[in-house]
mmCIF file of C-alpha atoms in Angstrom:
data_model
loop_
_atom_site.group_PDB
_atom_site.id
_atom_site.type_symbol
_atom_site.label_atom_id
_atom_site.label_comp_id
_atom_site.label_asym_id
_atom_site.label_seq_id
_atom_site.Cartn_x
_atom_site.Cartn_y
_atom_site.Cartn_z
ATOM 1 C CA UNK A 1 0.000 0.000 0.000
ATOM 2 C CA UNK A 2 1.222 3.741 -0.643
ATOM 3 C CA UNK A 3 3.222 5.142 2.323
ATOM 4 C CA UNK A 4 4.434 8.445 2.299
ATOM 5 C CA UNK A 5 6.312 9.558 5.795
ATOM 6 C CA UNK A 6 7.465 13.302 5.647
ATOM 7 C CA UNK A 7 10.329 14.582 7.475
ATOM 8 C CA UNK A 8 12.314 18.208 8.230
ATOM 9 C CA UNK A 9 10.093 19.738 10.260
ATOM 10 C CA UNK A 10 10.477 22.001 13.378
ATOM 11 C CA UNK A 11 11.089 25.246 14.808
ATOM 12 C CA UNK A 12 13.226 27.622 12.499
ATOM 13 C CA UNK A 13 13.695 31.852 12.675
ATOM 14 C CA UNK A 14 11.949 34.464 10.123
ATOM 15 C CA UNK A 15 13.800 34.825 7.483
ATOM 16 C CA UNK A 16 15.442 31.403 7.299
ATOM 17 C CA UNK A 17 15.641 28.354 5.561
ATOM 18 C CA UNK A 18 14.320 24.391 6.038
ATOM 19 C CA UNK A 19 14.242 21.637 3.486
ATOM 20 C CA UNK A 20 10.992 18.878 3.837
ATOM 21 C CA UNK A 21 11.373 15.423 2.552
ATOM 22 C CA UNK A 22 9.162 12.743 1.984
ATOM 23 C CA UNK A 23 10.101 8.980 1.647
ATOM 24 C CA UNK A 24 7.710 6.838 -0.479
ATOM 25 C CA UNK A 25 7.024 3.542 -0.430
ATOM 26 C CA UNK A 26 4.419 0.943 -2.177
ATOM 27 C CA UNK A 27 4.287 2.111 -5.126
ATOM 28 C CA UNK A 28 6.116 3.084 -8.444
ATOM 29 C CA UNK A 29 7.229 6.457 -7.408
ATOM 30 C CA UNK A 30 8.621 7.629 -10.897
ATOM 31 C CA UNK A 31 5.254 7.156 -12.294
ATOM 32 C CA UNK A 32 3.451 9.407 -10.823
ATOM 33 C CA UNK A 33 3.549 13.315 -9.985
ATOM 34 C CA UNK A 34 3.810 14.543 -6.267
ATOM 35 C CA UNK A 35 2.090 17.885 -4.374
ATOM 36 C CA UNK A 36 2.862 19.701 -0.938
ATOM 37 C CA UNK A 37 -0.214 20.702 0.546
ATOM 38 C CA UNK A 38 -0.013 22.671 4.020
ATOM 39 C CA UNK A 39 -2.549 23.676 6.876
ATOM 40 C CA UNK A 40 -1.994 26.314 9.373
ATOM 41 C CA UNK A 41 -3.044 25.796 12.644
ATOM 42 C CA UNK A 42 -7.031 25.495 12.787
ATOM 43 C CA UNK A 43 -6.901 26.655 8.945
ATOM 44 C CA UNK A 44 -8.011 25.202 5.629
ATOM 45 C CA UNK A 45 -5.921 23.344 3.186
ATOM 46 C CA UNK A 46 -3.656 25.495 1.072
ATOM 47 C CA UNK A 47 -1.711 23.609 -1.400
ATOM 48 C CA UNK A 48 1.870 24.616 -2.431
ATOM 49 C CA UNK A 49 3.278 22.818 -4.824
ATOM 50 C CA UNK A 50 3.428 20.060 -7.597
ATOM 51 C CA UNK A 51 5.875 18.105 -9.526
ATOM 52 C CA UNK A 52 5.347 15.793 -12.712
ATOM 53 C CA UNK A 53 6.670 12.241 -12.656
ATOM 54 C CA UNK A 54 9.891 13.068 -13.663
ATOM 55 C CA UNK A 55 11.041 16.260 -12.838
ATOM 56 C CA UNK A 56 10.355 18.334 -15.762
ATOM 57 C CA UNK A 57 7.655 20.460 -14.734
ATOM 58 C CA UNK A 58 5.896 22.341 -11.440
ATOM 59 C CA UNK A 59 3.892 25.269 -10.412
ATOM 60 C CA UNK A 60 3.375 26.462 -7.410
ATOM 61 C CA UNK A 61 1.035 28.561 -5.467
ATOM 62 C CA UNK A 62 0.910 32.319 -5.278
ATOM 63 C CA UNK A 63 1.742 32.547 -1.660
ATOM 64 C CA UNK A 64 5.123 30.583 -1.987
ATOM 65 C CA UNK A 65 6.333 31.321 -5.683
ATOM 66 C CA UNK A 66 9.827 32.690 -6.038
ATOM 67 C CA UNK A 67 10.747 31.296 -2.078
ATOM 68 C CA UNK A 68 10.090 27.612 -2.054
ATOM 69 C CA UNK A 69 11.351 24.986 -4.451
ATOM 70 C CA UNK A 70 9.758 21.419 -5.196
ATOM 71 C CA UNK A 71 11.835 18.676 -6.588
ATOM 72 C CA UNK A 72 12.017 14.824 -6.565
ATOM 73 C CA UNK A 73 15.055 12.112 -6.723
ATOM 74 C CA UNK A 74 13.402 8.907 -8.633
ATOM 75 C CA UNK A 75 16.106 7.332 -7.526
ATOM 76 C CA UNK A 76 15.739 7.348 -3.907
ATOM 77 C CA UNK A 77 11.577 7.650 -3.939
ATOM 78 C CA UNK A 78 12.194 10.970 -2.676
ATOM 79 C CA UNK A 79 10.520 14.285 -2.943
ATOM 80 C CA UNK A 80 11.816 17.517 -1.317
ATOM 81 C CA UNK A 81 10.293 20.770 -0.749
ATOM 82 C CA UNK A 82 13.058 23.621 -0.391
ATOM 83 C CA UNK A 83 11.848 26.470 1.417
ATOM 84 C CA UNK A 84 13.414 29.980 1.854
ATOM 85 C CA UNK A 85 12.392 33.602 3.118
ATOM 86 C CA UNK A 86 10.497 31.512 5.991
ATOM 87 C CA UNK A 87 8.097 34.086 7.741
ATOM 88 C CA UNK A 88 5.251 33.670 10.697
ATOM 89 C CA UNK A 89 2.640 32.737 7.390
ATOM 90 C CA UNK A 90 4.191 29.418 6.509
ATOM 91 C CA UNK A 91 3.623 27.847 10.240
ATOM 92 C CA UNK A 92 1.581 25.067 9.041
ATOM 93 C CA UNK A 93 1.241 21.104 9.133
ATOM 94 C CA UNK A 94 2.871 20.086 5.793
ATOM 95 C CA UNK A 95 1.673 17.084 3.992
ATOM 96 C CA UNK A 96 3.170 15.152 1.051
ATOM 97 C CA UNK A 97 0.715 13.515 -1.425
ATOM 98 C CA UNK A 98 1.079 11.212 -4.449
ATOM 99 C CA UNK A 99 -0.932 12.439 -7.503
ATOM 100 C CA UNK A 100 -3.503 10.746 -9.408
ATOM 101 C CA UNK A 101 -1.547 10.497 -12.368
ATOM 102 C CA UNK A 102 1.740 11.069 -13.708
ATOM 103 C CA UNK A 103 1.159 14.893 -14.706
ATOM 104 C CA UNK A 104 0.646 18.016 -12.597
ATOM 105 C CA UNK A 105 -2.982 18.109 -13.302
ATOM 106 C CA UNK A 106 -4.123 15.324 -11.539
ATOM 107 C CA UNK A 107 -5.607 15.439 -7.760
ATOM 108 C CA UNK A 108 -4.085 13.983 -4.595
ATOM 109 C CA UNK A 109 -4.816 10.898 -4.288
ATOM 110 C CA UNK A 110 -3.131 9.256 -1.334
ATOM 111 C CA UNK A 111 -2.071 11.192 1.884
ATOM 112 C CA UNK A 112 1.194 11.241 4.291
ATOM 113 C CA UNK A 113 0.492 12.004 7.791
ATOM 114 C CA UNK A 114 2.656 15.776 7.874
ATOM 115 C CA UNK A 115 5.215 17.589 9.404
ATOM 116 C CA UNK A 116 4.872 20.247 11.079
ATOM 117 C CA UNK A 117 6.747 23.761 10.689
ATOM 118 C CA UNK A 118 6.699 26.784 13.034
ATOM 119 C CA UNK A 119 8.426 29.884 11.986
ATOM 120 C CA UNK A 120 8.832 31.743 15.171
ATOM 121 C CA UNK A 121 11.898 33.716 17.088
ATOM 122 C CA UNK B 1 -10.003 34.152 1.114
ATOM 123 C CA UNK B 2 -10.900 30.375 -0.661
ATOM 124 C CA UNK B 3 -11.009 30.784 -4.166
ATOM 125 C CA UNK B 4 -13.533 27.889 -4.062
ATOM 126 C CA UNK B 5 -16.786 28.822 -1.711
ATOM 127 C CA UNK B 6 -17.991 26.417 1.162
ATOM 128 C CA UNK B 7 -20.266 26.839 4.104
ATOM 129 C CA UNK B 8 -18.452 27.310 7.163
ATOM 130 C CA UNK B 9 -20.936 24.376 8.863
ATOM 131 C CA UNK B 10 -23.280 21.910 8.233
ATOM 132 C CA UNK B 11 -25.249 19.496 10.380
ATOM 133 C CA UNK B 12 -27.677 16.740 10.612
ATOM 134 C CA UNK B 13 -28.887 13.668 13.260
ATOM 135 C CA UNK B 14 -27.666 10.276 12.616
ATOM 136 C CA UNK B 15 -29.621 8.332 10.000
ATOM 137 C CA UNK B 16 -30.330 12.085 8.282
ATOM 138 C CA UNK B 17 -28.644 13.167 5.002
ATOM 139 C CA UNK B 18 -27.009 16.414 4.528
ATOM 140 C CA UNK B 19 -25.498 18.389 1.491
ATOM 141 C CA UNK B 20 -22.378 20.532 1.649
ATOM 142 C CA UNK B 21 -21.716 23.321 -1.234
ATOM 143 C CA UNK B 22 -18.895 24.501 -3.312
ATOM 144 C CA UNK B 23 -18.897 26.785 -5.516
ATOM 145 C CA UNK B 24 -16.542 27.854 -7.621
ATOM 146 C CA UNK B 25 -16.215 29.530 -11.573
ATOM 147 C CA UNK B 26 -15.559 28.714 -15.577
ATOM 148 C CA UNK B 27 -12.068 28.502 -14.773
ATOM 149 C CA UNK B 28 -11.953 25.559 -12.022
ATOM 150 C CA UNK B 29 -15.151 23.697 -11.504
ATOM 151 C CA UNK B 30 -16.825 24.607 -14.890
ATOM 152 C CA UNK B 31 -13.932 23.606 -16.590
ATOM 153 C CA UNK B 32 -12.340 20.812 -14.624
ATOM 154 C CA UNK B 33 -13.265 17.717 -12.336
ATOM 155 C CA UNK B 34 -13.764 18.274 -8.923
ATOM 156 C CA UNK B 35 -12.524 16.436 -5.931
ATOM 157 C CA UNK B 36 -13.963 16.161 -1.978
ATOM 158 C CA UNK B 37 -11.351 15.433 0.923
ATOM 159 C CA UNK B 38 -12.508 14.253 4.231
ATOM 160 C CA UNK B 39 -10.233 15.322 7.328
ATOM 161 C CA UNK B 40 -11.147 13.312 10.600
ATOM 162 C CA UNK B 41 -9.825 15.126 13.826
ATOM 163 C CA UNK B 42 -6.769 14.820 14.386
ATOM 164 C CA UNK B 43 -5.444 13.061 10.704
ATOM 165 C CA UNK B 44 -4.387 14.180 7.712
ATOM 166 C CA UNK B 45 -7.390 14.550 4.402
ATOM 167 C CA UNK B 46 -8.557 11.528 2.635
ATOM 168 C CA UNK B 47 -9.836 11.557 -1.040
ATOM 169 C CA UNK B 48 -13.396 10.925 -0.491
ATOM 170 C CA UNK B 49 -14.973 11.598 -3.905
ATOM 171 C CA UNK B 50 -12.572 12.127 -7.514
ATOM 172 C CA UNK B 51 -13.673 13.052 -10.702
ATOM 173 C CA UNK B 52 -16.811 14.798 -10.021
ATOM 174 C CA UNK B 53 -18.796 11.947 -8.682
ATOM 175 C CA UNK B 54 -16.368 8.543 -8.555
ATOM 176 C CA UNK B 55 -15.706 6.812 -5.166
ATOM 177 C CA UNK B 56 -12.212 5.226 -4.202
ATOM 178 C CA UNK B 57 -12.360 1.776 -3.094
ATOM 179 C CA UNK B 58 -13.548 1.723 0.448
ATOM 180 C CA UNK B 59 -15.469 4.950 0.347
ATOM 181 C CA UNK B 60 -18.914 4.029 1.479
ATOM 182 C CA UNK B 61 -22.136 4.338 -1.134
ATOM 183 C CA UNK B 62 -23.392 6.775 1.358
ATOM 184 C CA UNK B 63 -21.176 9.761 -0.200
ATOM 185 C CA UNK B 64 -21.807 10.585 -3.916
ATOM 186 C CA UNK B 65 -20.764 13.617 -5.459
ATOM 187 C CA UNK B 66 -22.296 15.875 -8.304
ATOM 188 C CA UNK B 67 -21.269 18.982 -10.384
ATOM 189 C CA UNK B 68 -23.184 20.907 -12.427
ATOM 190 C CA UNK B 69 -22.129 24.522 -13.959
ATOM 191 C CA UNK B 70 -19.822 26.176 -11.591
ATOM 192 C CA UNK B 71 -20.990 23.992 -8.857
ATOM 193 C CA UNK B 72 -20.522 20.706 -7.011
ATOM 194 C CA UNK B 73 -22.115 19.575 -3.924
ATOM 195 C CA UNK B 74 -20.781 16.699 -2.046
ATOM 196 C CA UNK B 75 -23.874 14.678 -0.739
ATOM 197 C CA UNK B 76 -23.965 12.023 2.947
ATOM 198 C CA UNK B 77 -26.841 9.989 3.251
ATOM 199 C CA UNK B 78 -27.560 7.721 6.933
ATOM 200 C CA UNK B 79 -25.059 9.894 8.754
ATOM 201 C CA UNK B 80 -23.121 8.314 11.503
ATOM 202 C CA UNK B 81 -21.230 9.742 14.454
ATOM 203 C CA UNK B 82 -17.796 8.501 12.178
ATOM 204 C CA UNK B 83 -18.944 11.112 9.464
ATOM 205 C CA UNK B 84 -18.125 14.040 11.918
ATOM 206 C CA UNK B 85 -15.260 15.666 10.198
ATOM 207 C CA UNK B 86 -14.004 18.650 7.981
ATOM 208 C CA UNK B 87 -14.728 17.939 4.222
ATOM 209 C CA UNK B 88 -12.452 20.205 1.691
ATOM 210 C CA UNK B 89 -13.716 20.721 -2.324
ATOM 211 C CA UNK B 90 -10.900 21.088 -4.703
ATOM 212 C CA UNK B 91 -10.180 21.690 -8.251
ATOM 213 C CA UNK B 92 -7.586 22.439 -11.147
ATOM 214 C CA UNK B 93 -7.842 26.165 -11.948
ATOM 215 C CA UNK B 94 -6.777 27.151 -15.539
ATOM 216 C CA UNK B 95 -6.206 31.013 -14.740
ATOM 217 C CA UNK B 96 -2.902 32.280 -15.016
ATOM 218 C CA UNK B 97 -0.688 29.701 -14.742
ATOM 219 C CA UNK B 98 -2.229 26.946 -13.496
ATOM 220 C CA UNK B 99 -3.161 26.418 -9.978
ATOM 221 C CA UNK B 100 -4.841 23.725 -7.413
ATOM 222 C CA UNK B 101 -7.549 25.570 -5.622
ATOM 223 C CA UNK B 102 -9.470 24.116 -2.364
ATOM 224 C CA UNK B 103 -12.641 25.401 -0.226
ATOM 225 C CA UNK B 104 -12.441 26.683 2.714
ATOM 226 C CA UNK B 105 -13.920 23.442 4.551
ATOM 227 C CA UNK B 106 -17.194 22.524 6.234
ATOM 228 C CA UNK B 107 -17.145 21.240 9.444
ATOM 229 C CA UNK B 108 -19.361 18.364 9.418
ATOM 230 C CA UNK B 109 -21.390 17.896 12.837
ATOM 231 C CA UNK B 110 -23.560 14.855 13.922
ATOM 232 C CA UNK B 111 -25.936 15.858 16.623
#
């Protein structure tokens, strides 16, 4: 069964950086595109980010274009979400989630449990 | 500000049915499929409904979906205490450069 277990989280300054992984398992990883989807605390979902199976394309939302960076290492079933310019908006619970399909188009389909990130001084 | 609209709430008694909203415009819903995520306390979402109206194995017959226009309404019939939960809408939206847009949520409560 798909497993996705996300990682990188905790307690970083304004203004700094922090790199999220996410490990995935149970399925054929370079098939299929990947998102970042975050919640703030007692918030809606807001999603972030999405990759196509192999690298080549992503967008991003308006709230994190230009600071964060989504990318993915077929290799290792890996997908990373670099972020910079952290400020007091991106404290959220950050999930990773396997797309429906193999392009950037396609919904979320399955779910990892999140990491959380708190930008605070 | 959700660029897909949601009541805030909904309720119902067990056994009932309810009906929760989202709205939306030509460039997500009336365009594109829409999807419903269910978020138990506590966990992270779970695709509930994809493609407009289609159920992922396991999903229960008591949730259907529908879209029509700039619309889709996410539909629970014989609620149980279980169903209790925030439910998210989401779509692809084609403005600009492409985008995944969600509701806001409805918290779901079973009196």
């Amino acid at each position: 069964q798909v497993q996705l277990v996300e990682s990188g989280g905790g307690v970083v300054q304004p203004g700094r950086s922090l790199r999220l992984s996410c490990a995935a398992s149970g399925f054929t990883f370079s098939g299929y595109g990947m998102h970042w989807v975050r919640q703030a605390p007692g918030k809606g979902l807001e999603w972030v980010a999405v990759v196509s199976y192999d690298g080549s394309n992503e967008y991003y939302g308006d709230s994190v274009k230009g600071r964060f960076t989504i990318s993915r290492d077929n290799s290792k079933k890996m997908l990373h979400l670099q972020m910079n310019s952290l400020g007091p908006e991106d404290t959220a619970m950050y999930y990773c989630a396997k797309s429906g399909c193999s392009s950037t188009n396609c919904h979320m389909a399955d779910w990892g449990q999140g990491t959380l990130v708190t930008v605070s001084s | 500000q959700s660029v897909l609209t949601q009541p805030p709430s909904a309720s119902g008694t067990p056994g009932q049915g309810v009906t929760i909203s989202c709205s939306g415009s030509s460039s997500n819903i009336g365009g594109n499929y829409v999807y419903w995520y269910q978020q138990l306390p506590g966990t992270a979402p779970k695709l509930l409904i994809y493609r407009n109206n289609q159920r992922p194995s396991g999903v229960p017959d008591r949730f259907s979906g529908s879209k029509s226009g700039t619309s889709a309404s996410l539909a629970i019939s014989g609620l149980r205490s279980e169903d209790e939960a925030d439910y998210y809408c989401a779509a692809w939206d084609d403005s600009l450069s492409g985008s995944w847009v969600f509701g806001g949520g409805t918290k779901l409560t079973v009196l």
